[in-house]
């Protein structure tokens, strides 16, 4: 990840996950997300539920990759971006039960976001708050 970012050969650090509507990938993630909304499926369903609209920075928070998160920030990742559920990377770090130090890293990155950058959109479907992405 770090080498791709530094070489600028990879996708934008702020590119959102958007599988084609009629793809197997979309079907699998949508099915798992539905399972999560119905109260089942464990961590994989929580991951699928929060994957749509997620950026690479969100993924580093979900999987616990701090070195990659730092590299993404150096390359301009938006630490205050929200996924389709309205969650930031800091929210996802807490949701996935990472250590307090891990959570603090993502919360601090979000708070240090440059002024006027990454104005988070309202979550789709109205409302907001923790219940949207849990």
mmCIF file of C-alpha atoms in Angstrom:
data_model
loop_
_atom_site.group_PDB
_atom_site.id
_atom_site.type_symbol
_atom_site.label_atom_id
_atom_site.label_comp_id
_atom_site.label_asym_id
_atom_site.label_seq_id
_atom_site.Cartn_x
_atom_site.Cartn_y
_atom_site.Cartn_z
ATOM 1 C CA UNK A 1 0.000 0.000 0.000
ATOM 2 C CA UNK A 2 2.698 2.452 0.989
ATOM 3 C CA UNK A 3 4.726 1.847 -2.178
ATOM 4 C CA UNK A 4 1.663 2.294 -4.422
ATOM 5 C CA UNK A 5 0.675 5.518 -2.692
ATOM 6 C CA UNK A 6 4.151 6.955 -2.831
ATOM 7 C CA UNK A 7 4.508 5.992 -6.505
ATOM 8 C CA UNK A 8 1.044 7.464 -7.176
ATOM 9 C CA UNK A 9 0.140 4.370 -9.196
ATOM 10 C CA UNK A 10 -2.850 3.334 -7.123
ATOM 11 C CA UNK A 11 -6.320 4.783 -6.798
ATOM 12 C CA UNK A 12 -7.005 8.015 -4.947
ATOM 13 C CA UNK A 13 -6.720 7.655 -1.158
ATOM 14 C CA UNK A 14 -10.298 9.016 -1.036
ATOM 15 C CA UNK A 15 -11.865 6.695 -3.616
ATOM 16 C CA UNK A 16 -15.063 5.139 -2.237
ATOM 17 C CA UNK A 17 -15.955 1.473 -2.532
ATOM 18 C CA UNK A 18 -18.780 1.287 -5.089
ATOM 19 C CA UNK A 19 -19.168 -2.156 -6.700
ATOM 20 C CA UNK A 20 -21.167 -2.331 -9.946
ATOM 21 C CA UNK A 21 -24.854 -2.740 -9.190
ATOM 22 C CA UNK A 22 -25.258 -6.086 -10.973
ATOM 23 C CA UNK A 23 -22.025 -7.681 -9.801
ATOM 24 C CA UNK A 24 -21.408 -10.719 -7.622
ATOM 25 C CA UNK A 25 -19.442 -8.462 -5.272
ATOM 26 C CA UNK A 26 -22.450 -6.178 -4.778
ATOM 27 C CA UNK A 27 -24.756 -9.154 -4.232
ATOM 28 C CA UNK A 28 -22.493 -10.699 -1.584
ATOM 29 C CA UNK A 29 -21.918 -7.456 0.323
ATOM 30 C CA UNK A 30 -25.601 -6.486 0.125
ATOM 31 C CA UNK A 31 -26.671 -9.916 1.386
ATOM 32 C CA UNK A 32 -24.272 -9.779 4.323
ATOM 33 C CA UNK A 33 -25.335 -6.205 5.125
ATOM 34 C CA UNK A 34 -28.977 -7.317 5.142
ATOM 35 C CA UNK A 35 -28.069 -10.159 7.491
ATOM 36 C CA UNK A 36 -26.463 -7.596 9.814
ATOM 37 C CA UNK A 37 -29.544 -5.351 9.728
ATOM 38 C CA UNK A 38 -31.629 -8.376 10.703
ATOM 39 C CA UNK A 39 -29.453 -8.935 13.770
ATOM 40 C CA UNK A 40 -27.089 -11.691 12.669
ATOM 41 C CA UNK A 41 -23.938 -12.504 10.789
ATOM 42 C CA UNK A 42 -21.201 -11.480 13.219
ATOM 43 C CA UNK A 43 -18.179 -9.331 12.318
ATOM 44 C CA UNK A 44 -18.281 -10.181 8.616
ATOM 45 C CA UNK A 45 -21.824 -8.820 8.343
ATOM 46 C CA UNK A 46 -20.803 -5.674 10.261
ATOM 47 C CA UNK A 47 -17.909 -5.261 7.830
ATOM 48 C CA UNK A 48 -20.211 -5.623 4.805
ATOM 49 C CA UNK A 49 -22.741 -3.210 6.305
ATOM 50 C CA UNK A 50 -20.035 -0.543 6.651
ATOM 51 C CA UNK A 51 -18.170 -1.276 3.394
ATOM 52 C CA UNK A 52 -20.356 0.712 0.980
ATOM 53 C CA UNK A 53 -18.954 4.204 0.533
ATOM 54 C CA UNK A 54 -15.874 3.305 2.572
ATOM 55 C CA UNK A 55 -12.528 4.765 1.581
ATOM 56 C CA UNK A 56 -9.143 3.038 1.986
ATOM 57 C CA UNK A 57 -8.753 5.022 5.237
ATOM 58 C CA UNK A 58 -11.982 3.455 6.563
ATOM 59 C CA UNK A 59 -10.595 0.016 5.738
ATOM 60 C CA UNK A 60 -7.376 0.665 7.660
ATOM 61 C CA UNK A 61 -9.506 1.524 10.691
ATOM 62 C CA UNK A 62 -11.647 -1.615 10.349
ATOM 63 C CA UNK A 63 -8.685 -3.974 9.904
ATOM 64 C CA UNK A 64 -6.277 -2.247 12.303
ATOM 65 C CA UNK A 65 -3.577 -1.208 9.814
ATOM 66 C CA UNK A 66 -1.939 1.839 11.420
ATOM 67 C CA UNK A 67 1.146 2.014 9.157
ATOM 68 C CA UNK A 68 -1.088 2.053 6.082
ATOM 69 C CA UNK A 69 -3.362 4.657 7.695
ATOM 70 C CA UNK A 70 -0.363 6.936 8.245
ATOM 71 C CA UNK A 71 0.684 6.467 4.603
ATOM 72 C CA UNK A 72 -2.822 7.319 3.406
ATOM 73 C CA UNK A 73 -2.849 10.489 5.525
ATOM 74 C CA UNK A 74 0.510 11.552 4.058
ATOM 75 C CA UNK A 75 -1.005 11.134 0.584
ATOM 76 C CA UNK A 76 -4.070 13.240 1.359
ATOM 77 C CA UNK A 77 -6.647 10.823 2.743
ATOM 78 C CA UNK A 78 -9.696 12.535 4.215
ATOM 79 C CA UNK A 79 -9.852 11.428 7.862
ATOM 80 C CA UNK A 80 -13.304 12.959 8.318
ATOM 81 C CA UNK A 81 -14.931 11.177 5.359
ATOM 82 C CA UNK A 82 -18.070 9.206 6.127
ATOM 83 C CA UNK A 83 -19.211 5.952 4.585
ATOM 84 C CA UNK A 84 -22.796 5.375 3.411
ATOM 85 C CA UNK A 85 -23.832 4.581 6.994
ATOM 86 C CA UNK A 86 -22.438 7.893 8.243
ATOM 87 C CA UNK A 87 -19.431 6.395 10.044
ATOM 88 C CA UNK A 88 -15.954 7.910 10.071
ATOM 89 C CA UNK A 89 -12.778 5.828 10.347
ATOM 90 C CA UNK A 90 -12.648 6.738 14.054
ATOM 91 C CA UNK A 91 -16.186 5.383 14.518
ATOM 92 C CA UNK A 92 -15.229 2.144 12.781
ATOM 93 C CA UNK A 93 -12.074 1.706 14.855
ATOM 94 C CA UNK A 94 -14.247 1.760 17.975
ATOM 95 C CA UNK A 95 -16.960 -0.427 16.411
ATOM 96 C CA UNK A 96 -14.431 -3.134 15.545
ATOM 97 C CA UNK A 97 -13.092 -3.116 19.108
ATOM 98 C CA UNK A 98 -9.529 -1.999 18.463
ATOM 99 C CA UNK A 99 -7.259 -0.858 21.299
ATOM 100 C CA UNK A 100 -7.691 2.580 22.908
ATOM 101 C CA UNK A 101 -4.428 3.684 21.243
ATOM 102 C CA UNK A 102 -5.741 2.624 17.823
ATOM 103 C CA UNK A 103 -9.015 4.450 18.402
ATOM 104 C CA UNK A 104 -7.165 7.570 19.611
ATOM 105 C CA UNK A 105 -5.045 7.632 16.437
ATOM 106 C CA UNK A 106 -8.140 7.745 14.198
ATOM 107 C CA UNK A 107 -9.996 10.211 16.438
ATOM 108 C CA UNK A 108 -6.967 12.571 16.446
ATOM 109 C CA UNK A 109 -6.590 12.261 12.663
ATOM 110 C CA UNK A 110 -10.240 13.245 12.260
ATOM 111 C CA UNK A 111 -9.846 16.231 14.582
ATOM 112 C CA UNK A 112 -6.678 17.409 12.791
ATOM 113 C CA UNK A 113 -8.393 17.416 9.384
ATOM 114 C CA UNK A 114 -7.583 20.708 7.584
ATOM 115 C CA UNK A 115 -10.320 23.354 7.693
ATOM 116 C CA UNK A 116 -12.738 23.267 4.771
ATOM 117 C CA UNK A 117 -11.763 19.757 3.735
ATOM 118 C CA UNK A 118 -13.926 16.696 3.900
ATOM 119 C CA UNK A 119 -17.238 18.174 4.951
ATOM 120 C CA UNK A 120 -19.025 14.941 5.805
ATOM 121 C CA UNK A 121 -22.305 14.286 3.997
ATOM 122 C CA UNK A 122 -25.372 13.340 5.962
ATOM 123 C CA UNK A 123 -25.877 9.576 6.177
ATOM 124 C CA UNK A 124 -28.154 8.169 3.494
ATOM 125 C CA UNK A 125 -31.627 7.356 4.675
ATOM 126 C CA UNK A 126 -31.829 10.330 7.058
ATOM 127 C CA UNK A 127 -31.108 10.430 10.731
ATOM 128 C CA UNK A 128 -27.665 9.819 12.086
ATOM 129 C CA UNK A 129 -25.860 8.758 15.184
ATOM 130 C CA UNK A 130 -24.243 5.517 16.248
ATOM 131 C CA UNK A 131 -27.315 3.395 15.555
ATOM 132 C CA UNK A 132 -26.825 3.970 11.801
ATOM 133 C CA UNK A 133 -23.554 2.071 11.473
ATOM 134 C CA UNK A 134 -23.662 -0.422 14.326
#
